[in-house]
Amino acid sequence: MTGGKDFSVAPVVLSLMASYLTATTLIGWPVEIYTRGTQLFASLVAGFVSTYVAAEVFIPIYFKINAISINKYLEERFNSKTLVVTTSALMTLSWVSCFSPALAFGVSTGVSTTNCILLTAGVVTIYTTFGGLKAVIWTDVIQLILMIIGLIAIIIKGTLDIGGVGEVLERNSLGGRIELFNFKFNPYMSNNVWTVAFGTSFVYIAAYCTDQLAVQRMCALPNMEKVRRALFYVMIGFFFIEFSVLYLGMVIFAYFYKCDPLKAGQIQRTDEIVTLYVSEIFDNTYPGLLGLFVTCIFCSSLSTLSSGLSALSVLIWEDWLKSLLPKVKPTTNVLITKFLSLLIGIIVLGAAFLAMNIGTIFEAIFILIGAPVGPLFGLFFLGVTFPNVNWKGAITGMGTGFLIAIWITVGAIFNKAPEMVLPTTTDGCNNTSLLANITHSTPFEQLKHSRISSYAPRGLNLVYHISPLFVPVVTFLTTIMVGNIVSFIFGGNEDKEVDEILLCDLVRKVRDYMKALKKNRKSKPSNCEIAKTTHL
């Protein structure tokens, strides 16, 4: 299940990077730059924060208790099977979303979404079922290499065609896309430093610290020294890939800066702009590179899906079935997890067809994984940093955070926020067939000084229109607050001392200091005792 703990650093690093470089990343993030500007570069801070927190706070604890499943930590910390089962169910919900990259693959290739889902599901389920974690990690390595080659080829070709990096920056400036230091906090907008930095950091911290996928890979390494080294390389790789994907958005805007394909009627939704761009720059001149892009998207889909199936099969075995089948042989264990991978693949396949009707790729991602991330991270954070929180507070806090997330999500679906994007122009569209399809366009000269208008909702929209990036932050804080309050009401952990191995180093040091301080106060005689002694 952990590959025998004999993996070297390199394949684990590449596998972690591949598992989070999804088709949604390759297609969706450049679109955000195109429509909202360069403020999304603030997300680069997430790579540094998430890997540091993982290396210094969470993973050392998992290593000490030899946690193959992250729920082993919850069982030891809170001593509650109910909490473990509830958390596993919530994680299962989050992995239902692992077929959303197949939806992105369909958008990028023009192949019907149904066929994409069936093809991707079949390939991934087969090699994950029969190959196990080793197959997943090594296929992740191959897929990441193909993804990086494809991404670099697109960026280099696009930059050279436009006239170099300087021209890319100039066109983005003229189009009003350059904005890096918007510090006006607004939780309803996704174009300020605070929303982007906090939102993406919370998501990636949750991914590297409390996600079965990441923990399973890092626990495949033999010691913490190699884990820290792996996370350092992951941080560097994250920065390179994230920067490249965001820069690709700038290249695409520089290419279409005077003729927006959406307003010109070339595409039906902005999700299709990356595919349109790649098909236009490669056209018939470099047909092999267009195929490389399709391979890039397909590989990112395979990587995400295989990682999800592998992680979830281990989670179900460790948390649900292992205690029911204590005398099962190791070889039988392997067969059971393989069968679970197959079964999960079939179940999630059905869920993918339900996701087809949600809307855009980002809306599907928001609906399917937005809810579990904040509460799950909040639950584990309660465990490692608040010794007085008991299982009643933990499960109530997580449940409340999850319900808040569902409330926001459902409200956002039925009461959509206004579209907050930067204007585009069609002043440079020369194709006669395109001119007939053009909708309302902003004059090019007005783009440079354009900004997204500040948005201040009223009524229930104060809840429903919170930026998708900020929802995990809200649900995390809700989980922490409710978890502490409920634990206090039920007496905390007065009847049970939490094992120090289950707490992070900083909390242990503070607790030891407070104990020593309390002990010193008790050992010192009071003023009354001193006076009595003097009198005698």
Coordinates of C-alpha atoms in Angstrom, one line a residue:
M1 CA 0.0 0.0 0.0
T2 CA 3.0 2.3 0.5
G3 CA 5.2 0.6 -2.0
G4 CA 7.2 -1.2 0.6
K5 CA 8.7 2.1 2.0
D6 CA 11.6 1.7 -0.4
F7 CA 11.0 4.5 -2.9
S8 CA 13.7 7.1 -3.6
V9 CA 12.9 10.8 -3.4
A10 CA 12.7 11.5 -7.2
P11 CA 9.7 9.4 -8.2
V12 CA 7.7 10.5 -5.1
V13 CA 8.4 14.2 -5.9
L14 CA 7.4 13.8 -9.5
S15 CA 4.3 11.8 -8.5
L16 CA 3.1 14.5 -6.1
M17 CA 3.6 17.2 -8.7
A18 CA 1.8 15.2 -11.3
S19 CA -1.1 14.4 -9.1
Y20 CA -1.9 18.1 -8.5
L21 CA -1.1 19.3 -12.0
T22 CA -4.5 18.5 -13.4
A23 CA -6.3 19.2 -16.6
T24 CA -8.3 21.8 -14.7
T25 CA -5.0 23.6 -13.9
L26 CA -3.8 23.5 -17.5
I27 CA -7.1 24.7 -18.9
G28 CA -8.6 26.7 -16.1
W29 CA -5.8 28.9 -14.6
P30 CA -4.7 30.5 -17.9
V31 CA -8.4 31.5 -18.4
E32 CA -8.4 33.2 -15.0
I33 CA -5.4 35.3 -16.0
Y34 CA -7.1 36.1 -19.3
T35 CA -10.4 37.2 -17.7
R36 CA -9.2 38.7 -14.4
G37 CA -5.6 39.7 -14.8
T38 CA -2.3 38.8 -13.1
Q39 CA -3.4 39.1 -9.5
L40 CA -3.5 35.3 -9.5
F41 CA 0.3 35.2 -9.4
A42 CA -0.2 35.8 -5.6
S43 CA -1.1 32.1 -5.5
L44 CA 2.6 31.3 -5.9
V45 CA 3.0 31.8 -2.1
A46 CA 0.8 28.7 -1.6
G47 CA 3.6 26.4 -2.6
F48 CA 6.0 27.7 0.0
V49 CA 3.5 27.8 2.8
S50 CA 1.9 24.4 2.2
T51 CA 5.2 22.4 1.8
Y52 CA 6.6 24.1 4.9
V53 CA 3.6 23.3 7.1
A54 CA 3.5 19.8 5.8
A55 CA 7.2 19.2 6.5
E56 CA 7.3 20.8 10.0
V57 CA 3.8 20.2 11.4
F58 CA 1.8 17.3 10.0
I59 CA 3.9 14.7 8.3
P60 CA 6.3 14.2 11.2
I61 CA 3.3 13.2 13.4
Y62 CA 2.0 10.8 10.7
F63 CA 5.5 9.2 10.5
K64 CA 5.8 8.8 14.3
I65 CA 2.5 6.8 14.4
N66 CA 3.2 5.0 11.1
A67 CA 0.0 6.2 9.5
I68 CA -0.8 4.5 6.2
S69 CA -4.3 6.0 6.4
I70 CA -4.5 9.6 7.7
N71 CA -7.6 8.5 9.7
K72 CA -5.3 6.5 11.9
Y73 CA -4.3 9.8 13.4
L74 CA -7.9 10.8 14.0
E75 CA -8.6 7.5 15.8
E76 CA -5.6 7.8 18.1
R77 CA -6.1 11.5 18.8
F78 CA -9.9 11.5 19.4
N79 CA -10.5 7.8 20.1
S80 CA -13.7 7.8 18.2
K81 CA -14.7 5.4 15.5
T82 CA -17.7 7.5 14.7
L83 CA -15.4 10.4 13.8
V84 CA -13.3 8.2 11.6
V85 CA -16.2 6.8 9.6
T86 CA -17.7 10.3 9.2
T87 CA -14.4 11.7 7.9
S88 CA -13.9 8.8 5.5
A89 CA -17.4 9.4 4.1
L90 CA -16.5 13.1 3.6
M91 CA -13.2 12.1 1.9
T92 CA -15.1 9.8 -0.3
L93 CA -17.2 12.7 -1.4
S94 CA -14.1 14.7 -2.2
W95 CA -12.8 11.9 -4.4
V96 CA -16.1 11.8 -6.4
S97 CA -14.6 14.9 -8.1
C98 CA -11.6 13.0 -9.5
F99 CA -13.4 12.6 -12.8
S100 CA -13.6 16.4 -13.4
P101 CA -10.3 16.3 -15.3
A102 CA -12.0 14.0 -17.8
L103 CA -14.6 16.7 -18.3
A104 CA -11.7 19.2 -19.0
F105 CA -10.2 16.7 -21.4
G106 CA -13.5 16.6 -23.3
V107 CA -13.5 20.4 -23.5
S108 CA -10.0 20.6 -24.8
T109 CA -10.2 18.0 -27.5
G110 CA -13.7 18.2 -28.9
V111 CA -14.3 14.5 -28.2
S112 CA -17.7 14.0 -26.5
T113 CA -17.6 14.2 -22.7
T114 CA -19.2 10.8 -22.4
N115 CA -16.5 9.1 -24.5
C116 CA -13.8 11.0 -22.6
I117 CA -15.1 9.8 -19.3
L118 CA -15.5 6.2 -20.4
L119 CA -12.0 6.1 -22.0
T120 CA -10.3 7.8 -19.0
A121 CA -12.2 5.6 -16.5
G122 CA -11.3 2.4 -18.3
V123 CA -7.6 3.1 -18.7
V124 CA -7.1 4.4 -15.1
T125 CA -9.1 1.8 -13.3
I126 CA -7.3 -1.1 -15.1
Y127 CA -3.7 0.0 -14.4
T128 CA -4.5 1.2 -10.9
T129 CA -6.3 -2.0 -10.1
F130 CA -3.5 -4.3 -11.3
G131 CA -0.5 -2.2 -10.6
G132 CA -1.1 -0.7 -7.2
L133 CA 0.8 2.3 -5.8
K134 CA 4.0 1.5 -7.6
A135 CA 2.2 1.6 -10.9
V136 CA 0.5 4.8 -10.0
I137 CA 3.7 6.5 -9.0
W138 CA 5.7 5.4 -12.0
T139 CA 2.9 6.3 -14.5
D140 CA 2.7 9.7 -12.7
V141 CA 6.4 10.2 -13.4
I142 CA 6.0 9.5 -17.1
Q143 CA 2.8 11.6 -17.3
L144 CA 4.5 14.6 -15.6
I145 CA 7.4 14.5 -18.1
L146 CA 4.9 14.6 -21.0
M147 CA 2.9 17.4 -19.4
I148 CA 6.0 19.6 -18.8
I149 CA 7.3 19.0 -22.3
G150 CA 3.9 20.0 -23.7
L151 CA 3.6 23.1 -21.5
I152 CA 7.1 24.3 -22.3
A153 CA 6.5 23.8 -26.1
I154 CA 3.3 25.8 -26.1
I155 CA 4.9 28.6 -24.0
I156 CA 8.0 28.9 -26.2
K157 CA 6.2 28.7 -29.5
G158 CA 3.6 31.3 -28.3
T159 CA 6.1 33.7 -26.9
L160 CA 8.3 33.6 -30.1
D161 CA 5.2 34.1 -32.3
I162 CA 4.2 37.2 -30.4
G163 CA 7.7 38.7 -30.4
G164 CA 9.2 37.8 -27.1
V165 CA 8.5 38.2 -23.4
G166 CA 8.7 42.0 -23.6
E167 CA 5.9 42.1 -26.2
V168 CA 3.8 39.7 -24.1
L169 CA 4.1 42.1 -21.1
E170 CA 3.4 45.2 -23.2
R171 CA 0.2 43.7 -24.7
N172 CA -1.0 42.6 -21.2
S173 CA -0.3 46.1 -19.9
L174 CA -2.2 47.7 -22.8
G175 CA -5.1 45.3 -22.2
G176 CA -5.3 46.2 -18.5
R177 CA -4.2 42.8 -17.2
I178 CA -1.1 43.7 -15.2
E179 CA -2.1 44.1 -11.6
L180 CA 0.0 42.5 -8.9
F181 CA -0.5 44.5 -5.6
N182 CA -4.2 44.9 -5.0
F183 CA -4.3 44.8 -1.2
K184 CA -7.9 45.9 -0.9
F185 CA -9.4 43.0 0.9
N186 CA -12.8 41.8 -0.5
P187 CA -13.9 38.2 0.2
Y188 CA -16.4 38.4 -2.7
M189 CA -13.8 39.1 -5.4
S190 CA -10.9 36.9 -6.6
N191 CA -8.6 39.6 -7.8
N192 CA -7.0 40.8 -4.6
V193 CA -3.8 39.5 -2.8
W194 CA -5.6 38.3 0.3
T195 CA -8.3 36.2 -1.3
V196 CA -5.9 34.6 -3.7
A197 CA -3.0 34.0 -1.3
F198 CA -5.2 32.8 1.6
G199 CA -7.6 30.8 -0.5
T200 CA -4.9 28.9 -2.5
S201 CA -2.7 28.4 0.5
F202 CA -5.5 26.7 2.5
V203 CA -6.3 24.5 -0.4
Y204 CA -2.7 23.4 -0.9
I205 CA -2.0 23.0 2.8
A206 CA -5.0 20.7 3.0
A207 CA -3.8 18.8 -0.1
Y208 CA -0.3 18.2 1.3
C209 CA -1.1 17.8 5.0
T210 CA -4.5 16.1 5.3
D211 CA -5.1 14.4 2.0
Q212 CA -4.7 10.6 1.7
L213 CA -3.1 10.9 -1.7
A214 CA -0.1 13.0 -0.5
V215 CA 0.3 11.3 2.8
Q216 CA 0.3 7.9 1.2
R217 CA 3.2 9.0 -1.2
M218 CA 5.3 10.6 1.5
C219 CA 4.9 7.7 3.8
A220 CA 6.3 5.5 1.0
L221 CA 9.7 7.2 1.8
P222 CA 11.9 5.5 4.5
N223 CA 12.5 8.5 6.8
M224 CA 11.6 12.1 7.6
E225 CA 14.9 13.5 6.2
K226 CA 13.9 12.2 2.7
V227 CA 10.3 13.5 3.2
R228 CA 11.6 17.0 3.9
R229 CA 13.9 16.8 0.9
A230 CA 11.0 15.6 -1.3
L231 CA 8.8 18.5 -0.1
F232 CA 11.6 21.0 -0.8
Y233 CA 11.8 19.8 -4.4
V234 CA 8.0 19.7 -4.6
M235 CA 8.0 23.4 -3.6
I236 CA 10.5 24.3 -6.4
G237 CA 8.5 22.2 -8.9
F238 CA 5.2 23.8 -7.8
F239 CA 6.7 27.3 -8.3
F240 CA 7.9 26.4 -11.8
I241 CA 4.7 24.8 -13.0
E242 CA 2.3 27.3 -11.4
F243 CA 4.3 30.2 -12.8
S244 CA 4.4 28.6 -16.3
V245 CA 0.6 28.0 -16.3
L246 CA -0.1 31.5 -15.2
Y247 CA 2.4 33.0 -17.7
L248 CA 0.6 30.9 -20.4
G249 CA -2.5 32.9 -19.6
M250 CA -0.6 36.1 -20.3
V251 CA 0.7 34.6 -23.6
I252 CA -2.9 33.7 -24.6
F253 CA -4.2 37.2 -23.8
A254 CA -1.3 38.7 -25.8
Y255 CA -2.3 36.6 -28.8
F256 CA -6.1 37.5 -28.6
Y257 CA -5.6 41.0 -27.1
K258 CA -7.4 42.8 -29.9
C259 CA -9.9 40.1 -30.9
D260 CA -11.6 38.2 -28.0
P261 CA -12.7 34.9 -29.4
L262 CA -15.7 34.6 -27.0
K263 CA -17.2 37.9 -28.2
A264 CA -16.2 37.1 -31.8
G265 CA -18.3 33.9 -31.6
Q266 CA -15.3 31.5 -32.1
I267 CA -16.0 29.7 -28.8
Q268 CA -19.0 29.2 -26.6
R269 CA -17.4 29.6 -23.2
T270 CA -14.0 30.8 -21.9
D271 CA -13.0 27.3 -20.9
E272 CA -12.4 26.6 -24.5
I273 CA -9.9 29.4 -25.1
V274 CA -6.7 27.4 -24.3
T275 CA -7.7 24.7 -26.8
L276 CA -8.5 27.3 -29.5
Y277 CA -5.2 29.0 -28.9
V278 CA -3.1 25.9 -29.2
S279 CA -5.0 24.8 -32.3
E280 CA -4.4 28.2 -33.9
I281 CA -0.6 28.5 -33.2
F282 CA 0.2 25.0 -34.2
D283 CA -2.4 24.8 -37.0
N284 CA -1.1 22.6 -39.8
T285 CA 2.5 23.7 -39.4
Y286 CA 3.2 21.6 -36.3
P287 CA 0.5 18.9 -36.1
G288 CA 2.7 16.8 -33.8
L289 CA 2.7 19.6 -31.2
L290 CA -1.1 19.8 -31.2
G291 CA -1.1 16.1 -30.5
L292 CA 1.4 16.7 -27.7
F293 CA -1.0 19.2 -26.1
V294 CA -3.8 16.6 -26.2
T295 CA -1.4 14.1 -24.7
C296 CA -0.6 16.7 -22.0
I297 CA -4.2 17.1 -21.1
F298 CA -4.9 13.4 -21.1
C299 CA -1.9 12.6 -19.0
S300 CA -3.0 15.2 -16.4
S301 CA -6.4 13.5 -16.3
L302 CA -4.9 10.0 -15.9
S303 CA -2.6 11.2 -13.1
T304 CA -5.3 12.8 -11.0
L305 CA -7.7 9.9 -11.4
S306 CA -5.2 7.1 -10.7
S307 CA -4.0 8.9 -7.6
G308 CA -7.6 9.3 -6.4
L309 CA -8.5 5.6 -6.9
S310 CA -5.3 4.4 -5.2
A311 CA -5.6 6.7 -2.2
L312 CA -9.3 6.0 -1.6
S313 CA -8.9 2.2 -1.8
V314 CA -6.3 2.3 0.9
L315 CA -8.4 4.6 3.0
I316 CA -11.5 2.3 2.9
W317 CA -9.3 -0.8 3.7
E318 CA -7.5 0.8 6.6
D319 CA -10.5 2.5 8.2
W320 CA -13.4 0.2 7.5
L321 CA -12.4 -3.3 6.4
K322 CA -9.1 -4.0 8.2
S323 CA -10.7 -4.3 11.7
L324 CA -13.5 -6.6 10.3
L325 CA -10.9 -8.9 8.6
P326 CA -8.0 -9.1 11.1
K327 CA -6.7 -12.5 10.0
V328 CA -6.5 -11.8 6.3
K329 CA -3.1 -12.6 4.8
P330 CA -1.0 -9.8 3.2
T331 CA -1.5 -11.2 -0.3
T332 CA -5.2 -11.1 0.3
N333 CA -4.9 -7.5 1.5
V334 CA -3.4 -6.6 -1.9
L335 CA -6.2 -8.3 -3.8
I336 CA -8.9 -6.6 -1.7
T337 CA -7.4 -3.1 -2.3
K338 CA -7.2 -3.9 -6.1
F339 CA -10.8 -4.9 -6.1
L340 CA -11.7 -1.7 -4.2
S341 CA -9.9 0.3 -6.9
L342 CA -12.0 -1.4 -9.5
L343 CA -15.3 -0.9 -7.6
I344 CA -14.5 2.8 -6.8
G345 CA -13.7 3.4 -10.5
I346 CA -17.1 2.1 -11.5
I347 CA -18.9 4.1 -8.8
V348 CA -17.1 7.4 -9.5
L349 CA -17.7 6.8 -13.2
G350 CA -21.4 7.2 -12.5
A351 CA -20.8 10.3 -10.4
A352 CA -18.9 11.8 -13.3
F353 CA -22.0 11.6 -15.6
L354 CA -23.9 13.5 -12.9
A355 CA -21.2 16.2 -12.8
M356 CA -21.6 16.7 -16.6
N357 CA -24.7 18.8 -15.9
I358 CA -23.2 21.2 -13.4
G359 CA -21.7 23.8 -15.8
T360 CA -18.2 25.0 -16.4
I361 CA -15.1 23.1 -15.3
F362 CA -14.5 25.5 -12.4
E363 CA -18.1 25.3 -11.3
A364 CA -17.9 21.5 -11.3
I365 CA -14.7 21.6 -9.2
F366 CA -16.3 24.1 -6.8
I367 CA -19.4 22.1 -6.4
L368 CA -17.6 18.7 -6.0
I369 CA -14.6 19.5 -3.8
G370 CA -15.2 23.0 -2.4
A371 CA -17.3 21.6 0.5
P372 CA -14.9 19.0 2.1
V373 CA -11.5 20.9 1.9
G374 CA -12.0 23.5 4.7
P375 CA -13.8 21.3 7.3
L376 CA -11.3 18.4 6.8
F377 CA -8.3 20.6 7.2
G378 CA -10.0 22.3 10.2
L379 CA -10.5 18.9 11.8
F380 CA -6.8 17.9 11.6
F381 CA -5.7 21.3 12.6
L382 CA -7.9 21.0 15.8
G383 CA -6.2 17.7 16.5
V384 CA -2.6 18.9 16.3
T385 CA -2.9 22.4 17.8
F386 CA -5.7 22.3 20.4
P387 CA -5.1 19.6 23.1
N388 CA -8.3 20.4 24.9
V389 CA -10.5 19.7 21.9
N390 CA -12.4 16.3 22.3
W391 CA -14.2 14.1 19.8
K392 CA -17.5 15.8 20.4
G393 CA -16.1 19.2 19.5
A394 CA -14.2 17.9 16.6
I395 CA -17.1 16.1 14.9
T396 CA -19.5 19.0 15.6
G397 CA -17.0 21.6 14.2
M398 CA -16.4 19.6 11.1
G399 CA -20.1 19.0 10.6
T400 CA -20.9 22.6 11.0
G401 CA -18.2 23.7 8.6
F402 CA -19.4 21.2 6.0
L403 CA -23.0 22.4 6.3
I404 CA -21.9 26.0 5.9
A405 CA -20.0 25.0 2.8
I406 CA -23.0 23.2 1.4
W407 CA -25.2 26.2 2.2
I408 CA -22.8 28.6 0.3
T409 CA -22.5 26.2 -2.6
V410 CA -26.2 25.6 -3.1
G411 CA -26.9 29.3 -2.7
A412 CA -24.3 30.2 -5.2
I413 CA -25.7 27.8 -7.8
F414 CA -29.3 29.1 -7.6
N415 CA -28.4 32.7 -7.0
K416 CA -25.3 33.4 -9.2
A417 CA -23.0 36.3 -8.5
P418 CA -22.5 38.9 -11.3
E419 CA -19.7 38.2 -13.7
M420 CA -16.7 40.0 -12.4
V421 CA -14.2 40.0 -15.3
L422 CA -12.0 42.6 -17.1
P423 CA -13.4 43.9 -20.4
T424 CA -12.1 42.7 -23.8
T425 CA -12.3 44.1 -27.3
T426 CA -12.9 42.9 -30.9
D427 CA -11.4 46.0 -32.5
G428 CA -8.7 43.9 -34.2
C429 CA -11.0 41.2 -35.6
N430 CA -10.5 41.3 -39.4
N431 CA -12.2 38.0 -40.4
T432 CA -15.5 38.8 -42.2
S433 CA -17.2 35.7 -40.8
L434 CA -16.2 36.7 -37.3
L435 CA -17.5 40.3 -37.6
A436 CA -21.0 39.0 -38.1
N437 CA -21.0 37.2 -34.8
I438 CA -19.5 40.0 -32.6
T439 CA -21.3 41.0 -29.5
H440 CA -20.8 44.1 -27.3
S441 CA -17.2 45.1 -27.3
T442 CA -15.1 47.6 -25.3
P443 CA -12.9 50.0 -27.4
F444 CA -9.3 48.9 -27.2
E445 CA -8.0 52.3 -25.9
Q446 CA -10.2 51.9 -22.8
L447 CA -8.7 48.6 -21.7
K448 CA -5.5 49.8 -20.2
H449 CA -7.0 51.6 -17.3
S450 CA -9.9 49.3 -16.8
R451 CA -10.4 47.5 -13.4
I452 CA -13.0 45.1 -12.1
S453 CA -15.6 47.1 -10.1
S454 CA -15.7 46.5 -6.4
Y455 CA -18.6 44.3 -5.4
A456 CA -20.6 44.6 -2.2
P457 CA -23.6 42.2 -2.0
R458 CA -26.6 42.5 0.3
G459 CA -28.9 40.2 2.2
L460 CA -28.2 36.5 1.9
N461 CA -25.8 37.2 -1.0
L462 CA -23.4 38.2 1.7
V463 CA -23.1 34.4 2.2
Y464 CA -23.8 33.0 -1.3
H465 CA -21.4 35.3 -3.2
I466 CA -18.3 34.6 -1.2
S467 CA -15.4 34.0 -3.7
P468 CA -14.9 30.3 -4.3
L469 CA -11.3 30.8 -3.4
F470 CA -12.3 32.1 0.1
V471 CA -14.9 29.4 0.9
P472 CA -12.3 26.9 2.3
V473 CA -11.0 29.7 4.6
V474 CA -14.5 30.5 5.9
T475 CA -15.4 26.8 6.6
F476 CA -12.0 26.2 8.2
L477 CA -12.5 29.0 10.6
T478 CA -16.0 27.8 11.3
T479 CA -14.7 24.3 12.2
I480 CA -12.0 25.7 14.5
M481 CA -14.4 28.0 16.3
V482 CA -17.2 25.6 16.8
G483 CA -14.9 22.7 17.7
N484 CA -13.3 24.7 20.5
I485 CA -16.7 26.0 21.9
V486 CA -18.4 22.6 21.9
S487 CA -15.3 21.0 23.5
F488 CA -15.3 23.6 26.2
I489 CA -19.0 23.0 26.9
F490 CA -18.4 19.2 27.2
G491 CA -15.4 19.6 29.5
G492 CA -12.6 19.3 27.0
N493 CA -10.1 16.5 27.7
E494 CA -10.0 16.8 31.5
D495 CA -10.4 13.1 32.0
K496 CA -7.7 12.2 29.4
E497 CA -4.2 13.5 28.7
V498 CA -3.6 13.7 25.0
D499 CA -0.4 11.9 23.9
E500 CA 2.3 14.4 23.1
I501 CA 3.2 12.5 20.0
L502 CA -0.1 13.5 18.4
L503 CA 0.6 17.3 18.9
C504 CA 2.8 19.6 16.8
D505 CA 6.2 20.6 18.3
L506 CA 5.2 24.2 19.0
V507 CA 2.1 23.2 21.0
R508 CA 4.1 20.6 22.9
K509 CA 6.7 23.2 23.9
V510 CA 4.0 25.7 25.0
R511 CA 2.2 23.0 27.0
D512 CA 5.4 21.9 28.7
Y513 CA 6.3 25.5 29.5
M514 CA 2.8 26.1 31.0
K515 CA 3.1 22.9 33.1
A516 CA 6.5 23.9 34.4
L517 CA 5.2 27.4 35.2
K518 CA 2.3 25.9 37.1
K519 CA 4.5 23.5 39.0
N520 CA 6.9 26.4 40.1
R521 CA 3.9 28.4 41.3
K522 CA 2.7 25.4 43.4
S523 CA 6.2 24.8 44.9
K524 CA 6.6 28.5 46.0
P525 CA 5.2 29.2 49.5
S526 CA 2.3 31.7 49.6
N527 CA 2.5 35.0 51.5
C528 CA 0.3 33.6 54.3
E529 CA 2.6 30.6 54.8
I530 CA 5.7 33.0 54.9
A531 CA 4.0 35.2 57.5
K532 CA 3.0 32.1 59.6
T533 CA 6.6 30.8 59.5
T534 CA 8.0 34.2 60.5
H535 CA 5.5 34.5 63.4
L536 CA 6.6 31.2 64.8

